[in-house]
Tab-separated table of C-alpha atoms and ligand atoms in Angstrom:
chain	number	residue	atom	x	y	z
E	848	MET	CA	-26.500	66.831	43.821
E	849	PHE	CA	-27.410	64.953	40.596
E	850	GLU	CA	-23.840	66.167	39.155
E	851	GLU	CA	-22.240	64.478	42.059
E	852	ILE	CA	-23.933	60.950	41.158
E	853	ARG	CA	-22.930	61.615	37.621
E	854	ASP	CA	-19.336	62.200	38.624
E	855	ARG	CA	-19.267	59.425	41.013
E	856	PHE	CA	-20.632	57.076	38.157
E	857	SER	CA	-18.042	58.342	35.636
E	858	GLU	CA	-15.505	57.561	38.218
E	859	ASP	CA	-16.602	53.931	39.046
E	860	LEU	CA	-16.987	53.146	35.341
E	861	LYS	CA	-13.332	54.208	34.862
E	862	SER	CA	-12.157	51.315	37.112
E	863	VAL	CA	-14.424	48.623	35.523
E	864	GLN	CA	-12.283	45.915	33.901
E	865	SER	CA	-14.710	43.034	33.061
E	866	LEU	CA	-18.093	42.435	31.977
E	867	GLN	CA	-18.808	40.978	35.365
E	868	GLU	CA	-17.597	44.334	37.146
E	869	LEU	CA	-19.751	46.349	34.504
E	870	ASN	CA	-22.779	44.370	35.615
E	871	ASN	CA	-22.295	45.093	39.204
E	872	LEU	CA	-21.873	48.731	38.461
E	873	LYS	CA	-25.306	48.507	36.476
E	874	VAL	CA	-27.050	46.890	39.546
E	875	LYS	CA	-25.614	49.551	41.586
E	876	TYR	CA	-27.045	52.452	39.804
E	877	LEU	CA	-30.110	51.040	37.694
E	878	GLY	CA	-30.811	47.879	39.704
E	879	LYS	CA	-33.984	47.561	41.803
E	880	LYS	CA	-32.229	48.999	44.920
E	881	GLY	CA	-30.061	51.105	42.681
E	882	ILE	CA	-29.132	54.709	43.390
E	883	ILE	CA	-31.135	56.128	40.153
E	884	THR	CA	-34.102	53.802	41.025
E	885	ALA	CA	-33.979	55.284	44.614
E	886	GLN	CA	-34.058	58.806	42.969
E	887	LEU	CA	-36.904	58.033	40.730
E	888	LYS	CA	-38.994	56.546	43.762
E	889	SER	CA	-38.402	59.561	45.859
E	890	LEU	CA	-40.235	61.703	43.014
E	891	SER	CA	-43.379	61.074	44.448
E	892	THR	CA	-42.617	63.020	47.611
E	893	LEU	CA	-42.323	66.077	45.539
E	894	SER	CA	-44.785	68.477	44.380
E	895	PRO	CA	-46.006	68.181	40.737
E	896	SER	CA	-44.255	71.174	39.550
E	897	GLU	CA	-40.870	69.920	41.061
E	898	ARG	CA	-41.460	66.530	40.038
E	899	GLN	CA	-41.523	67.717	36.520
E	900	VAL	CA	-38.078	69.508	36.714
E	901	VAL	CA	-36.416	66.854	38.870
E	902	GLY	CA	-37.828	63.964	36.875
E	903	LYS	CA	-36.286	65.280	33.911
E	904	LEU	CA	-32.822	65.677	35.263
E	905	ILE	CA	-32.975	62.059	36.794
E	906	ASN	CA	-34.047	60.645	33.487
E	907	ASN	CA	-31.104	62.609	31.767
E	908	ILE	CA	-28.758	61.057	34.094
E	909	LYS	CA	-30.331	57.523	33.546
E	910	LEU	CA	-30.069	57.791	30.080
E	911	PHE	CA	-26.467	58.885	30.259
E	912	ILE	CA	-25.538	56.003	32.566
E	913	GLU	CA	-27.358	53.615	30.158
E	914	ASN	CA	-25.413	54.837	27.318
E	915	GLU	CA	-22.056	54.805	28.884
E	916	ILE	CA	-22.718	51.226	30.086
E	917	ALA	CA	-23.807	50.158	26.483
E	918	SER	CA	-20.546	51.499	24.886
E	919	LYS	CA	-18.346	50.175	27.849
E	920	GLU	CA	-20.010	46.700	27.269
E	921	LEU	CA	-19.227	46.919	23.520
E	922	PHE	CA	-15.648	47.679	24.210
E	923	LEU	CA	-15.040	44.876	26.877
E	924	LYS	CA	-16.754	42.392	24.602
E	925	ASP	CA	-14.449	43.438	21.608
E	926	ALA	CA	-11.374	43.122	24.064
E	927	GLU	CA	-12.507	39.615	25.241
E	928	LEU	CA	-12.708	38.540	21.434
E	929	GLN	CA	-9.223	39.810	20.904
E	930	ASN	CA	-7.843	38.093	23.967
E	931	LEU	CA	-9.593	34.872	22.949
E	932	LEU	CA	-8.137	35.063	19.276
E	933	LYS	CA	-4.815	35.731	20.828
E	934	ALA	CA	-5.026	32.657	22.989
E	935	GLU	CA	-6.242	30.277	20.551
E	936	TYR	CA	-3.958	31.448	17.807
E	937	ILE	CA	-2.552	28.551	15.399
E	938	ASP	CA	0.417	29.308	13.176
E	939	ILE	CA	-0.861	27.536	10.054
E	940	THR	CA	2.230	28.734	8.139
E	941	LEU	CA	4.418	26.060	10.003
E	942	PRO	CA	5.703	23.436	7.494
E	943	GLY	CA	3.996	20.128	7.794
E	944	LYS	CA	5.326	16.823	9.035
E	945	TYR	CA	7.004	14.986	5.799
E	946	THR	CA	5.768	11.647	5.023
E	947	SER	CA	7.607	9.755	2.173
E	948	TYR	CA	5.707	7.741	-0.185
E	949	GLY	CA	6.363	4.088	-0.895
E	950	SER	CA	6.547	2.335	-4.201
E	951	GLU	CA	5.810	-0.875	-5.756
E	952	HIS	CA	8.924	-3.489	-5.411
E	953	PRO	CA	10.440	-4.343	-8.617
E	954	LEU	CA	9.810	-7.976	-8.125
E	955	ASN	CA	6.070	-7.224	-7.805
E	956	ILE	CA	6.365	-4.941	-10.729
E	957	VAL	CA	7.646	-7.781	-12.940
E	958	LEU	CA	5.518	-10.473	-11.327
E	959	ASN	CA	2.383	-8.587	-12.028
E	960	GLU	CA	3.353	-8.003	-15.596
E	961	VAL	CA	3.943	-11.587	-16.084
E	962	ILE	CA	0.777	-12.340	-14.576
E	963	ASP	CA	-1.034	-9.737	-16.825
E	964	ILE	CA	0.316	-11.348	-19.917
E	965	PHE	CA	-0.746	-14.865	-18.995
E	966	ILE	CA	-4.383	-13.823	-18.012
E	967	ARG	CA	-4.759	-12.032	-21.305
E	968	MET	CA	-3.767	-15.397	-22.845
E	969	GLY	CA	-6.668	-16.902	-20.834
E	970	PHE	CA	-4.809	-18.383	-17.890
E	971	ASN	CA	-6.261	-18.426	-14.209
E	972	VAL	CA	-4.038	-17.808	-11.380
E	973	GLU	CA	-3.499	-20.737	-8.888
E	974	GLU	CA	-1.832	-20.692	-5.637
E	975	GLY	CA	-0.223	-23.452	-3.276
E	976	PRO	CA	1.305	-23.516	0.046
E	977	GLU	CA	5.060	-22.818	0.529
E	978	VAL	CA	5.582	-25.426	3.267
E	979	GLU	CA	4.896	-28.578	1.041
E	980	LEU	CA	4.735	-32.298	1.263
E	981	ASP	CA	7.640	-34.074	-0.241
E	982	TYR	CA	5.009	-35.937	-2.408
E	983	TYR	CA	3.779	-32.846	-4.280
E	984	ASN	CA	7.202	-31.344	-4.657
E	985	PHE	CA	8.999	-34.540	-5.840
E	986	GLU	CA	7.288	-37.767	-5.938
E	987	ALA	CA	4.077	-37.061	-7.995
E	988	LEU	CA	6.296	-35.049	-10.433
E	989	ASN	CA	8.203	-38.225	-11.096
E	990	ILE	CA	11.064	-37.595	-8.915
E	991	PRO	CA	11.178	-40.704	-6.600
E	992	LYS	CA	13.228	-40.687	-3.342
E	993	ASP	CA	17.023	-41.111	-4.029
E	994	HIS	CA	16.581	-40.132	-7.623
E	995	PRO	CA	19.598	-38.138	-8.654
E	996	ALA	CA	17.334	-35.292	-10.052
E	997	ARG	CA	16.657	-34.314	-6.552
E	998	ASP	CA	20.379	-33.037	-6.476
E	999	MET	CA	19.250	-30.297	-9.091
E	1000	GLN	CA	17.314	-28.650	-5.879
E	1001	ASP	CA	18.954	-28.162	-2.659
E	1002	THR	CA	16.045	-28.721	-0.351
E	1003	PHE	CA	15.065	-27.287	3.003
E	1004	TYR	CA	13.913	-30.291	4.952
E	1005	ILE	CA	11.174	-29.483	7.891
E	1006	SER	CA	10.863	-33.167	8.541
E	1007	GLU	CA	11.174	-36.459	6.636
E	1008	ASP	CA	8.209	-35.663	4.576
E	1009	ILE	CA	7.616	-31.954	4.878
E	1010	ILE	CA	9.831	-29.338	3.028
E	1011	LEU	CA	9.852	-25.915	1.767
E	1012	ARG	CA	8.863	-26.183	-1.770
E	1013	THR	CA	11.886	-26.063	-4.209
E	1014	HIS	CA	9.710	-24.927	-7.268
E	1015	THR	CA	6.148	-24.001	-8.086
E	1016	SER	CA	5.608	-27.265	-9.947
E	1017	PRO	CA	3.881	-29.062	-6.825
E	1018	VAL	CA	0.919	-26.324	-7.593
E	1019	GLN	CA	0.475	-28.275	-10.750
E	1020	ILE	CA	-0.439	-31.287	-8.944
E	1021	ARG	CA	-2.647	-29.661	-6.494
E	1022	GLY	CA	-4.285	-27.547	-9.428
E	1023	MET	CA	-4.963	-30.781	-11.394
E	1024	LEU	CA	-6.082	-32.854	-8.421
E	1025	LYS	CA	-8.883	-30.177	-7.843
E	1026	ARG	CA	-10.246	-30.061	-11.296
E	1027	LYS	CA	-10.996	-32.139	-14.382
E	1028	PRO	CA	-9.300	-31.338	-17.707
E	1029	PRO	CA	-9.083	-28.981	-19.728
E	1030	VAL	CA	-6.821	-26.932	-17.293
E	1031	ARG	CA	-5.000	-23.982	-18.015
E	1032	PHE	CA	-3.347	-21.909	-15.199
E	1033	ILE	CA	-0.291	-20.271	-13.982
E	1034	ALA	CA	1.118	-20.447	-10.394
E	1035	PRO	CA	3.083	-17.655	-9.021
E	1036	GLY	CA	4.829	-17.642	-5.798
E	1037	LYS	CA	7.990	-17.882	-3.353
E	1038	VAL	CA	10.148	-21.030	-3.634
E	1039	TYR	CA	13.130	-22.061	-1.394
E	1040	ARG	CA	16.747	-23.605	-2.074
E	1041	CYS	CA	19.574	-23.790	0.166
E	1042	ASP	CA	21.868	-21.721	-2.108
E	1043	ALA	CA	23.351	-18.080	-1.931
E	1044	ASP	CA	25.646	-16.074	-4.036
E	1045	ILE	CA	25.286	-13.090	-6.447
E	1046	SER	CA	22.694	-14.789	-8.576
E	1047	HIS	CA	20.880	-17.114	-5.859
E	1048	THR	CA	19.057	-16.389	-2.841
E	1049	PRO	CA	17.643	-18.987	-0.449
E	1050	MET	CA	14.212	-17.628	-1.285
E	1051	PHE	CA	13.014	-16.595	-4.816
E	1052	HIS	CA	10.093	-16.234	-7.021
E	1053	GLN	CA	8.700	-18.431	-9.899
E	1054	VAL	CA	5.913	-18.516	-12.287
E	1055	GLU	CA	4.611	-22.040	-13.094
E	1056	GLY	CA	2.352	-22.532	-16.192
E	1057	LEU	CA	0.328	-25.434	-17.131
E	1058	MET	CA	-1.915	-26.390	-19.858
E	1059	ILE	CA	-3.766	-29.513	-20.350
E	1060	ASP	CA	-6.212	-30.444	-23.183
E	1061	GLU	CA	-6.885	-32.776	-25.774
E	1062	ASN	CA	-4.503	-32.560	-28.759
E	1063	ILE	CA	-1.871	-30.197	-27.192
E	1064	THR	CA	1.466	-30.185	-29.142
E	1065	PHE	CA	4.882	-28.763	-28.531
E	1066	SER	CA	3.927	-26.041	-31.134
E	1067	ASN	CA	1.365	-24.744	-28.759
E	1068	LEU	CA	4.069	-24.700	-25.881
E	1069	LYS	CA	6.385	-22.767	-28.341
E	1070	GLY	CA	3.527	-20.394	-29.521
E	1071	ILE	CA	2.509	-19.288	-25.960
E	1072	LEU	CA	6.275	-18.939	-24.787
E	1073	VAL	CA	7.327	-16.925	-27.776
E	1074	ALA	CA	4.231	-14.705	-27.399
E	1075	PHE	CA	5.142	-14.236	-23.924
E	1076	ILE	CA	8.510	-13.306	-24.380
E	1077	HIS	CA	7.725	-10.862	-27.173
E	1078	MET	CA	5.215	-9.240	-24.916
E	1079	MET	CA	7.598	-9.084	-22.015
E	1080	PHE	CA	10.793	-7.796	-23.760
E	1081	GLY	CA	9.689	-6.776	-27.270
E	1082	GLU	CA	8.639	-8.145	-30.704
E	1083	GLU	CA	12.207	-8.227	-32.061
E	1084	ILE	CA	13.724	-10.644	-29.526
E	1085	PRO	CA	14.912	-13.814	-30.961
E	1086	VAL	CA	13.742	-17.048	-29.068
E	1087	ARG	CA	15.311	-20.490	-29.156
E	1088	PHE	CA	14.600	-23.861	-27.685
E	1089	ARG	CA	17.219	-26.191	-26.535
E	1090	PRO	CA	16.665	-29.856	-25.439
E	1091	SER	CA	17.135	-30.380	-21.652
E	1092	PHE	CA	15.814	-32.717	-18.942
E	1093	PHE	CA	13.198	-32.549	-16.267
E	1094	PRO	CA	11.790	-35.681	-14.761
E	1095	PHE	CA	8.151	-34.320	-15.100
E	1096	THR	CA	8.302	-33.359	-18.882
E	1097	GLU	CA	9.210	-35.207	-21.684
E	1098	PRO	CA	10.515	-33.917	-24.183
E	1099	SER	CA	11.916	-31.025	-22.199
E	1100	ALA	CA	13.525	-27.843	-23.153
E	1101	GLU	CA	15.400	-24.873	-21.972
E	1102	VAL	CA	14.186	-21.639	-23.594
E	1103	ASP	CA	16.617	-18.876	-24.406
E	1104	MET	CA	16.194	-15.381	-25.730
E	1105	GLY	CA	18.498	-13.159	-27.566
E	1106	CYS	CA	20.540	-11.185	-24.966
E	1107	ILE	CA	18.755	-7.920	-24.475
E	1108	LEU	CA	21.893	-5.995	-23.128
E	1109	CYS	CA	24.293	-6.626	-26.202
E	1110	LYS	CA	21.441	-7.584	-28.779
E	1111	GLY	CA	23.310	-10.985	-29.308
E	1112	THR	CA	26.807	-9.791	-29.921
E	1113	GLY	CA	28.213	-11.187	-26.735
E	1114	CYS	CA	28.602	-9.555	-23.505
E	1115	ARG	CA	29.366	-10.505	-19.751
E	1116	VAL	CA	25.807	-11.026	-18.602
E	1117	CYS	CA	25.277	-13.541	-21.608
E	1118	LYS	CA	28.661	-14.884	-21.084
E	1119	GLN	CA	29.495	-13.828	-24.791
E	1120	SER	CA	26.916	-16.515	-26.039
E	1121	GLY	CA	24.597	-13.894	-27.226
E	1122	TRP	CA	21.606	-15.789	-25.481
E	1123	LEU	CA	20.031	-15.779	-21.999
E	1124	GLU	CA	18.398	-18.722	-20.657
E	1125	ILE	CA	14.963	-17.747	-18.927
E	1126	LEU	CA	12.626	-20.636	-18.884
E	1127	GLY	CA	12.405	-24.462	-18.303
E	1128	ALA	CA	9.491	-26.090	-20.132
E	1129	GLY	CA	8.305	-29.235	-21.807
E	1130	MET	CA	5.355	-31.691	-22.514
E	1131	VAL	CA	3.915	-32.954	-19.123
E	1132	HIS	CA	5.267	-36.541	-18.566
E	1133	PRO	CA	2.347	-39.132	-18.810
E	1134	ALA	CA	3.542	-40.422	-15.359
E	1135	VAL	CA	2.624	-37.112	-13.807
E	1136	LEU	CA	-0.871	-37.135	-15.329
E	1137	GLU	CA	-1.512	-40.882	-14.313
E	1138	ASN	CA	-0.535	-39.616	-10.715
E	1139	VAL	CA	-3.467	-37.230	-10.704
E	1140	GLY	CA	-5.850	-39.408	-12.405
E	1141	TYR	CA	-5.925	-37.977	-15.879
E	1142	ASP	CA	-6.670	-40.161	-18.787
E	1143	THR	CA	-3.350	-40.122	-20.777
E	1144	GLU	CA	-4.984	-41.491	-23.925
E	1145	LYS	CA	-7.231	-38.539	-23.965
E	1146	TYR	CA	-5.327	-35.731	-22.402
E	1147	ASN	CA	-1.773	-34.347	-22.683
E	1148	GLY	CA	-0.283	-30.855	-22.145
E	1149	PHE	CA	2.758	-28.743	-21.451
E	1150	ALA	CA	4.218	-26.985	-18.457
E	1151	PHE	CA	6.729	-24.427	-17.963
E	1152	GLY	CA	8.484	-22.623	-15.116
E	1153	MET	CA	10.346	-19.158	-14.863
E	1154	GLY	CA	12.375	-17.363	-12.213
E	1155	ILE	CA	11.047	-13.882	-11.455
E	1156	GLU	CA	14.469	-12.460	-10.123
E	1157	ARG	CA	16.333	-13.339	-13.158
E	1158	ILE	CA	13.510	-11.622	-15.528
E	1159	ALA	CA	13.789	-8.488	-13.223
E	1160	MET	CA	17.526	-8.708	-13.137
E	1161	LEU	CA	17.701	-8.736	-16.977
E	1162	LYS	CA	14.814	-6.138	-17.340
E	1163	TYR	CA	16.326	-3.624	-14.789
E	1164	GLN	CA	20.039	-4.582	-15.336
E	1165	ILE	CA	20.757	-5.268	-11.743
E	1166	ASP	CA	23.807	-7.403	-11.289
E	1167	ASP	CA	23.422	-8.748	-7.625
E	1168	ILE	CA	20.289	-10.729	-6.831
E	1169	ARG	CA	20.828	-9.812	-3.192
E	1170	LEU	CA	19.669	-6.191	-3.809
E	1171	PHE	CA	16.157	-7.225	-4.059
E	1172	PHE	CA	16.029	-8.275	-0.398
E	1173	GLU	CA	18.373	-5.789	1.355
E	1174	ASN	CA	15.651	-3.000	1.450
E	1175	ASP	CA	17.835	-0.497	0.624
E	1176	ILE	CA	15.881	2.515	0.057
E	1177	ARG	CA	18.396	3.933	-2.324
E	1178	PHE	CA	17.721	0.847	-4.475
E	1179	LEU	CA	14.176	0.637	-3.979
E	1180	ARG	CA	13.356	4.259	-4.939
E	1181	GLN	CA	14.714	3.793	-8.419
E	1182	PHE	CA	11.763	1.913	-9.556
T	1465	LIG	N1	10.146	-26.557	-11.978
T	1465	LIG	C1	11.256	-26.485	-12.768
T	1465	LIG	C2	12.622	-25.701	-12.060
T	1465	LIG	O1	12.047	-25.252	-11.141
T	1465	LIG	C3	10.810	-25.410	-13.975
T	1465	LIG	C4	9.860	-26.205	-14.894
T	1465	LIG	C5	8.595	-26.145	-14.621
T	1465	LIG	C6	10.514	-27.121	-15.975
T	1465	LIG	C7	7.831	-26.536	-15.522
T	1465	LIG	C8	9.543	-27.647	-16.768
T	1465	LIG	C9	8.071	-27.505	-16.670
T	1465	LIG	O2	13.622	-25.798	-12.350
C-alpha cells in the first residue's frame, strides 16, 4: 500500500511543469489534509508494535517525497531563471548610433584669437546693437546726412533713422558715452552692407578698437597695431601705414602687412603689390570726442577697425568669402 502511494507520487511529479503545480502537489501529499498526513494520523488506531513499523515506513516515504519536491523545486527555479535570461537578453555587441562632432567655425576661431590678443594688451570687450540709429552709425562719427562719405558704405535702411550698422564704429560712441576717459576697449561684432561678390557678403564681422587718454600719439597707435599683426601673423611680417581718409579720424591711415602668401614678391592675392590691406585706423577726430562730451583739450586717442573675414581668408588661404556662410560640412570640417 505504501509502495502504491510512492509510485503514484512519482507519476504525479513527472507531470509537474511549474512551481505552482509543484506547490499543489506538496499540498496534496504533505498538506494538512494530505495523503501522508492522513496516514500519519491513522497511526493512532494501531497497536504500539504495529505503530513502530508502519510509522517508520510512512516517515521514509514522507522523507522521500520531501526530497523529491526539494530537488524538483531547484530544477524548476533554475529553468525559470534561464527563461528570464533568454527573454530579457540585450545584444550589447550591436554597434552604437553614430553622432558626429561639431567644430568651431573658422570665423569664431579667428575672432577669438583677435580678442585674446587685445585682452592681453589691456583692452576690454564692448558690445553694441546691430540694429542701430543713424545718429550713432553716422552723425556722431562726423558723417552728416548727405555727406559723400556715406557712399563708402552701402546701407540697409529700416526707416529714416534706423539702419543695420555698417561698421562697429557706433560702439565707440556708445562706449564713450557710458564712461569717462581714459577708455580702452575693442568692439567685435556683425556689420551689414548691401554688397555681394566673392569678397563681399551682406553681413560680415569687424573688430573695432578705441583708446582715449591724455597724451596719446600716433606712435601708440602704430605700436599697438604692429604688435597685434606680429602676434597674429608672425614677428617677421613687415607693416606699413598709408595716408587715408575716414570722417571720424584725423589723420587717418590704411594699414598694410607684407603678403603672407608670396612673402612680398607679388602674387594674385596681393595683386602683385606684395602688400595686403588689413586695417583702417587713425587719431580720433576732435568732433567725435566733442559729440560725447569729452574735453578735447585734455583727451585724445586712436581708433582702428578690421574685417574678420579678410583676416580669416588670408590666414587659411580661402579665396571665396561666401564659403564661410554656406555651411557646407566639407568646408567646415577642415578647421
Ligand atoms: N569703421 C571703418 C570702416 O568700417 C574702419 C575704421 C575704424 C577706420 C576705426 C578708422 C578707425 O571702414
